[in-house]
Amino acid sequence: MAGEFEDGSSAEKLFNQGYSYTYDDVIFLPHYIDFPTDAVNLSTRLSRNISLSIPCVSSPMDTVTESYMAAAMAAVGGIGIIHSNVTPSEQADMIRSVKSRRVPILSSPVFKTPDSRIVNEFEGDDVPFVFVTQSGNEKSKLLGYVAKSDWLGLKDTEIKLGDIMRADANMFVPCHYDLGQIDGKLKEEGRDFVVVEEGGEVVDVVTKEEVERVKGYPKLGKGTVGYDGRWMVGAAIGTRESDKERLEHLVKAGVDVIVLDSSQGNSIYQIEMIKYVKQTYPELDVIGGNVVTMSQAQNLIKAGVDGLRVGMGSGSICTTQEVCAVGRGQATAVYKVSSIAAQSGIPVIADGGISFSGHIVKALVLGASTVMMGSFLAGSTEAPGAYELNEKGFRVKKYRGMGSLEAMTKGSDQRYLGDTAKLKIAQGVVGAVADRGSVLKHVPYTMQAVKQGFQDLGASSLQSAHDLLRSKTLRLEVRTSAAQVEGGVHGLESHEKKAF
């Protein structure tokens, strides 16, 4: 360190002492500020050939990332990785769903045939509109729609939808319309909704209420788009022979990046799959992992990966370290793997252990290019599943580890190389996470907090942070348990009413 004072430790010294550190174990010492917060640039690379404007990736978990989440992540400048705990065709349909949109509003429109009857179909259903198509799904020609007000109070509940539906040619807008254009259409014609279509098929239904809600969030930019102008989206696959067929489905659907989803990525199975993907689809980036050591990382780099996913047992619902006695503290893992990956120009995804914006700052400064988040996003509006009220009356969503027995029964056991095992050993649990609102609001606010962290460190970009760390300019210290308590909320008296 330049100067006459020796304060704190360099990352190299700290992480070579034989201890496994988590994010909470370490703290950065502040550096010199000579730029405003808004000057911090968080643009980065997900993989060798894919750039993002923010370093955020949603995890390929079945309670985190499906088409809703992936579209929202792309809209805010990150990217979503769609899970593989579904059939190949269902996963491919999710990819197409994201690629066909320009607005981060995904509805769940109800489609019925003209012969459907009110009495059979809609008793108790709380849907604003029902759309009538020839075959009763979005893949056939849209004939008209029936509003909730049209069927409420009907005396003749045997009536067919085809007899009361409205046909309106002006309700359609092309799929390339952005939020501003859709808003203009709604206002110009005084409409309550528009139908977004592509090639004669219904892509989405956007209501006036939803547009007003999104307009109240931080302003959206261009988002993460590819050369074709469509949102970018990734997908997870395993390393079985059948995953080669899954991969073909995903490529045909337009997937932009593939993540090999294994809890322990340093295996012959993953190395062979990496080589297969690169030989069969040389233009497609493939991210390997998970890894936590330099030797693991080097093996996958030699095999040809375009990115690395780092983390083992660090997720909030992951029990790998407890069950298998294998893994590594996430701060140590990110620093070590990033050190070797940087020599080959391979970006690193810090996967797991993210609970606060400060954890994101630590992951990025320690060498990661992006952070992958599960629980941090699982309670959001765009995550799969419905909200429930817990015993305290708070809104929550279900969140489960892909190593939980519940998820394994749907197929995720392949990521633990256990798909042929007669006994399934859980490496994760099932729980619930609190409502966080929309990703469209939650992520931008989080990124603003990350920018403030970078400013305190004197780093105006990710590359600047990495340079400061490796030049030993940035200094760190280990926090005692008392220091960790002091660094959080403490010393406050609770006035919450308790029932005795």
Coordinates of C-alpha atoms in Angstrom, one line a residue, residues 112-433:
K112 CA -62.0 -19.9 -23.9
T113 CA -63.9 -21.2 -27.0
P114 CA -67.0 -19.5 -28.3
D115 CA -69.1 -22.5 -27.0
S116 CA -67.9 -22.0 -23.4
R117 CA -70.7 -21.2 -21.1
I118 CA -70.7 -18.7 -18.2
V119 CA -72.2 -21.3 -15.8
N120 CA -69.4 -23.8 -16.4
E121 CA -66.4 -21.5 -16.7
F122 CA -66.5 -18.4 -14.6
E123 CA -68.3 -18.9 -11.3
G124 CA -66.0 -17.4 -8.7
D125 CA -63.3 -16.5 -11.1
D126 CA -61.8 -13.0 -10.5
V127 CA -60.6 -12.1 -14.0
P128 CA -61.3 -8.7 -15.7
F129 CA -61.6 -10.1 -19.2
V130 CA -62.0 -13.4 -21.0
F131 CA -60.7 -13.8 -24.5
V132 CA -62.5 -15.9 -27.1
T133 CA -60.4 -17.8 -29.6
Q134 CA -61.3 -20.6 -32.0
S135 CA -59.5 -23.3 -30.0
G136 CA -59.7 -21.8 -26.6
N137 CA -56.0 -20.9 -26.3
E138 CA -53.7 -18.1 -27.4
K139 CA -52.3 -20.1 -30.3
S140 CA -55.5 -19.6 -32.4
K141 CA -57.3 -16.7 -33.9
L142 CA -58.7 -14.2 -31.4
L143 CA -62.4 -13.7 -32.1
G144 CA -63.4 -11.3 -29.4
Y145 CA -63.6 -10.7 -25.6
V146 CA -66.1 -10.7 -22.8
A147 CA -65.6 -8.2 -19.9
K148 CA -66.3 -9.2 -16.3
S149 CA -69.1 -6.6 -16.3
D150 CA -70.7 -8.4 -19.2
W151 CA -71.2 -11.7 -17.3
L152 CA -71.8 -10.4 -13.8
G153 CA -75.5 -10.4 -13.0
L154 CA -76.5 -12.3 -16.1
K155 CA -79.7 -14.2 -15.4
D156 CA -79.1 -16.7 -18.2
T157 CA -75.8 -18.3 -17.2
E158 CA -76.2 -20.9 -19.9
I159 CA -75.4 -18.4 -22.5
K160 CA -72.4 -19.0 -24.7
L161 CA -69.5 -16.6 -24.8
G162 CA -69.7 -16.4 -28.6
D163 CA -73.2 -14.9 -28.2
I164 CA -72.1 -12.0 -25.9
M165 CA -68.5 -11.4 -26.9
R166 CA -67.4 -8.1 -28.3
A167 CA -65.3 -7.9 -31.5
D168 CA -62.9 -4.9 -31.6
A169 CA -60.2 -4.6 -34.3
N170 CA -58.7 -1.5 -32.5
M171 CA -57.8 -3.4 -29.4
F172 CA -54.6 -4.9 -31.0
V173 CA -51.1 -3.4 -30.9
P174 CA -48.0 -5.0 -32.4
C175 CA -45.5 -6.6 -30.0
H176 CA -42.8 -4.1 -30.7
Y177 CA -44.8 -1.3 -28.9
D178 CA -43.0 0.0 -25.9
L179 CA -44.6 1.3 -22.7
G180 CA -45.0 4.8 -23.9
Q181 CA -46.7 3.7 -27.2
I182 CA -49.1 1.5 -25.3
D183 CA -49.9 4.3 -22.9
G184 CA -50.5 6.6 -25.8
K185 CA -52.9 4.1 -27.4
L186 CA -54.8 3.6 -24.2
K187 CA -55.2 7.4 -23.6
E188 CA -56.0 8.2 -27.3
E189 CA -58.9 5.7 -27.5
G190 CA -59.9 5.8 -23.8
R191 CA -59.4 2.1 -23.5
D192 CA -59.0 0.0 -20.4
F193 CA -56.7 -2.6 -22.1
V194 CA -54.9 -3.5 -25.3
V195 CA -54.0 -6.9 -26.7
V196 CA -50.4 -7.3 -27.8
E197 CA -50.1 -9.6 -30.8
E198 CA -47.4 -11.1 -33.0
G199 CA -48.1 -13.1 -36.1
G200 CA -51.8 -13.3 -35.3
E201 CA -51.2 -14.8 -31.8
V202 CA -51.9 -13.1 -28.5
V203 CA -48.6 -12.2 -26.7
D204 CA -50.1 -10.4 -23.8
V205 CA -52.9 -8.3 -22.5
V206 CA -51.9 -4.9 -21.0
T207 CA -54.3 -3.0 -18.9
K208 CA -54.4 0.7 -18.1
E209 CA -54.0 -0.1 -14.4
E210 CA -50.8 -2.0 -15.0
V211 CA -49.3 0.7 -17.2
E212 CA -50.0 3.3 -14.5
R213 CA -48.4 1.1 -11.9
V214 CA -45.2 0.6 -13.9
K215 CA -45.0 4.3 -14.7
G216 CA -44.7 4.9 -11.0
Y217 CA -41.5 2.9 -10.8
P218 CA -38.0 4.2 -11.7
K219 CA -37.7 5.0 -15.3
L220 CA -36.8 2.0 -17.5
G221 CA -34.0 2.2 -20.0
K222 CA -33.4 0.2 -23.1
G223 CA -32.9 -3.0 -21.1
T224 CA -30.8 -6.0 -22.0
V225 CA -31.4 -6.5 -25.7
G226 CA -29.5 -8.6 -28.2
Y227 CA -28.6 -7.8 -31.8
D228 CA -32.1 -8.5 -32.9
G229 CA -33.5 -5.9 -30.5
R230 CA -35.3 -8.5 -28.4
W231 CA -34.8 -9.0 -24.7
M232 CA -32.0 -11.4 -23.7
V233 CA -32.7 -14.4 -21.6
G234 CA -30.8 -17.4 -20.4
A235 CA -31.8 -21.0 -19.5
A236 CA -30.4 -23.7 -17.2
I237 CA -29.8 -27.3 -18.4
G238 CA -28.2 -30.3 -16.7
T239 CA -25.4 -32.6 -17.9
R240 CA -27.4 -35.7 -18.8
E241 CA -27.6 -37.1 -22.4
S242 CA -31.3 -35.9 -22.5
D243 CA -30.2 -32.4 -21.9
K244 CA -28.7 -32.3 -25.4
E245 CA -32.3 -32.6 -26.7
R246 CA -33.4 -29.9 -24.2
L247 CA -30.6 -27.6 -25.5
E248 CA -31.8 -28.0 -29.0
H249 CA -35.3 -26.9 -28.0
L250 CA -33.8 -23.8 -26.2
V251 CA -31.6 -22.8 -29.1
K252 CA -34.6 -23.0 -31.5
A253 CA -36.6 -20.8 -29.1
G254 CA -33.8 -18.1 -29.2
V255 CA -32.0 -18.6 -25.9
D256 CA -29.0 -16.2 -25.5
V257 CA -26.9 -18.0 -22.9
I258 CA -26.9 -21.5 -21.3
V259 CA -26.0 -22.1 -17.6
L260 CA -25.0 -25.7 -16.7
D261 CA -26.8 -26.2 -13.4
S262 CA -24.8 -28.4 -11.1
S263 CA -24.1 -28.0 -7.4
Q264 CA -20.6 -29.3 -8.0
G265 CA -19.5 -28.4 -11.5
N266 CA -16.0 -29.9 -11.5
S267 CA -17.0 -33.2 -13.1
I268 CA -16.4 -35.2 -16.2
Y269 CA -20.1 -34.8 -17.0
Q270 CA -20.0 -31.0 -17.1
I271 CA -16.7 -30.9 -18.9
E272 CA -18.1 -33.1 -21.6
M273 CA -21.3 -31.0 -21.8
I274 CA -19.2 -27.8 -22.1
K275 CA -17.3 -29.2 -25.0
Y276 CA -20.5 -30.5 -26.7
V277 CA -22.2 -27.1 -26.4
K278 CA -19.2 -25.2 -27.8
Q279 CA -18.8 -27.7 -30.7
T280 CA -22.5 -27.8 -31.6
Y281 CA -23.4 -24.2 -31.0
P282 CA -20.1 -22.2 -31.1
E283 CA -21.9 -18.9 -31.1
L284 CA -23.8 -19.7 -27.8
D285 CA -22.2 -18.7 -24.5
V286 CA -22.1 -21.4 -21.9
I287 CA -21.6 -20.7 -18.1
G288 CA -20.2 -23.5 -16.0
G289 CA -20.3 -24.2 -12.3
N290 CA -20.8 -24.2 -9.5
V291 CA -17.2 -24.0 -8.4
V292 CA -15.5 -22.6 -5.3
T293 CA -11.8 -23.4 -5.8
M294 CA -9.2 -22.2 -8.2
S295 CA -8.5 -25.8 -9.5
Q296 CA -12.2 -26.4 -10.1
A297 CA -12.4 -23.1 -12.1
Q298 CA -9.3 -23.9 -14.1
N299 CA -10.7 -27.2 -15.2
L300 CA -13.8 -25.6 -16.6
I301 CA -11.9 -22.7 -18.2
K302 CA -9.8 -25.3 -20.0
A303 CA -13.0 -27.0 -21.2
G304 CA -14.1 -23.7 -22.8
V305 CA -16.6 -22.0 -20.5
D306 CA -17.6 -18.4 -21.2
G307 CA -18.4 -17.7 -17.6
L308 CA -18.2 -19.2 -14.1
R309 CA -20.8 -19.5 -11.4
V310 CA -19.4 -19.5 -7.9
G311 CA -21.0 -20.8 -4.7
M312 CA -21.6 -24.0 -2.8
G313 CA -23.7 -24.2 0.2
S314 CA -24.0 -20.4 0.6
G315 CA -27.7 -20.0 -0.4
S316 CA -30.2 -19.2 2.3
I317 CA -32.1 -22.5 1.7
C318 CA -29.1 -24.6 0.7
T319 CA -27.8 -27.2 3.2
T320 CA -25.0 -28.7 1.2
Q321 CA -22.3 -27.7 3.7
E322 CA -24.2 -29.2 6.6
V323 CA -25.2 -32.4 4.8
C324 CA -22.1 -33.1 2.7
A325 CA -19.4 -31.2 4.7
V326 CA -18.3 -29.7 1.4
G327 CA -18.3 -26.1 0.2
R328 CA -16.6 -22.8 1.1
G329 CA -17.4 -19.4 2.6
Q330 CA -18.7 -17.2 -0.2
A331 CA -16.4 -14.3 0.2
T332 CA -13.3 -16.6 0.0
A333 CA -14.8 -18.5 -2.9
V334 CA -15.5 -15.4 -5.0
Y335 CA -12.1 -13.9 -4.4
K336 CA -10.2 -17.1 -5.1
V337 CA -12.1 -18.1 -8.3
S338 CA -12.2 -14.5 -9.6
S339 CA -8.4 -14.3 -9.2
I340 CA -7.8 -17.3 -11.5
A341 CA -10.7 -16.4 -13.9
A342 CA -9.5 -12.9 -14.5
Q343 CA -6.3 -14.3 -16.0
S344 CA -8.3 -15.8 -18.8
G345 CA -10.8 -12.9 -19.1
I346 CA -13.7 -15.1 -17.8
P347 CA -16.5 -13.2 -15.9
V348 CA -17.6 -14.7 -12.6
I349 CA -21.1 -14.9 -11.2
A350 CA -21.3 -14.8 -7.4
D351 CA -24.2 -17.2 -6.7
G352 CA -25.7 -17.2 -3.2
G353 CA -25.4 -15.4 0.1
I354 CA -27.0 -12.1 -1.1
S355 CA -29.4 -10.7 1.6
F356 CA -28.5 -7.0 1.4
S357 CA -27.1 -4.4 -1.0
G358 CA -23.9 -4.5 1.0
H359 CA -23.4 -8.2 0.1
I360 CA -23.7 -7.2 -3.6
V361 CA -21.0 -4.6 -3.1
K362 CA -18.7 -7.1 -1.4
A363 CA -19.2 -9.8 -4.1
L364 CA -18.5 -7.4 -6.9
V365 CA -15.5 -5.7 -5.3
L366 CA -14.0 -9.1 -4.4
G367 CA -13.9 -9.9 -8.1
A368 CA -17.3 -11.0 -9.4
S369 CA -18.8 -9.4 -12.5
T370 CA -22.4 -10.2 -11.5
V371 CA -24.4 -11.5 -8.6
M372 CA -27.0 -14.3 -8.9
M373 CA -30.0 -13.9 -6.5
G374 CA -32.6 -16.3 -5.3
S375 CA -34.2 -15.3 -2.0
F376 CA -33.5 -11.7 -2.7
L377 CA -36.0 -11.9 -5.6
A378 CA -38.2 -14.8 -4.6
G379 CA -40.7 -12.6 -2.8
S380 CA -41.2 -10.2 -5.7
T381 CA -44.3 -9.8 -7.8
E382 CA -42.7 -11.4 -10.8
A383 CA -41.6 -14.5 -9.0
P384 CA -43.7 -17.7 -9.7
G385 CA -46.4 -18.6 -7.2
A386 CA -49.1 -16.7 -5.4
Y387 CA -48.8 -14.7 -2.2
E388 CA -50.1 -16.1 1.1
L389 CA -50.5 -14.7 4.5
N390 CA -48.3 -16.2 7.2
E391 CA -49.2 -16.7 10.8
K392 CA -48.3 -13.1 11.6
G393 CA -50.4 -11.7 8.8
F394 CA -47.5 -10.8 6.4
R395 CA -47.6 -11.5 2.7
V396 CA -45.1 -14.2 1.7
K397 CA -44.3 -16.4 -1.2
K398 CA -43.0 -20.0 -1.2
Y399 CA -39.3 -20.4 -1.7
R400 CA -37.5 -23.7 -2.0
G401 CA -34.0 -24.9 -2.6
M402 CA -33.5 -26.9 -5.8
G403 CA -31.9 -29.5 -3.5
S404 CA -35.0 -29.8 -1.4
L405 CA -36.9 -33.1 -1.7
E406 CA -39.9 -31.2 -3.0
A407 CA -38.0 -29.8 -5.9
M408 CA -36.1 -33.0 -6.5
T409 CA -39.4 -34.9 -7.2
K410 CA -39.8 -32.6 -10.2
G411 CA -36.4 -33.4 -11.6
S412 CA -33.9 -31.0 -10.0
D413 CA -32.0 -34.0 -8.5
Q414 CA -29.9 -34.2 -11.7
R415 CA -28.0 -31.1 -10.6
Y416 CA -26.8 -33.1 -7.6
L417 CA -25.8 -36.0 -9.8
G418 CA -28.4 -38.0 -7.9
D419 CA -31.0 -38.7 -10.7
T420 CA -30.2 -42.5 -10.6
A421 CA -30.0 -42.8 -6.8
K422 CA -32.7 -44.8 -5.1
L423 CA -32.5 -42.7 -2.0
K424 CA -32.8 -38.9 -2.5
I425 CA -30.7 -36.9 0.0
A426 CA -31.9 -33.4 0.5
Q427 CA -29.4 -30.6 0.2
G428 CA -32.0 -27.8 0.6
V429 CA -35.1 -26.9 2.4
V430 CA -38.5 -25.3 1.7
G431 CA -39.5 -22.0 3.3
A432 CA -41.1 -18.6 2.5
V433 CA -39.9 -15.1 1.9

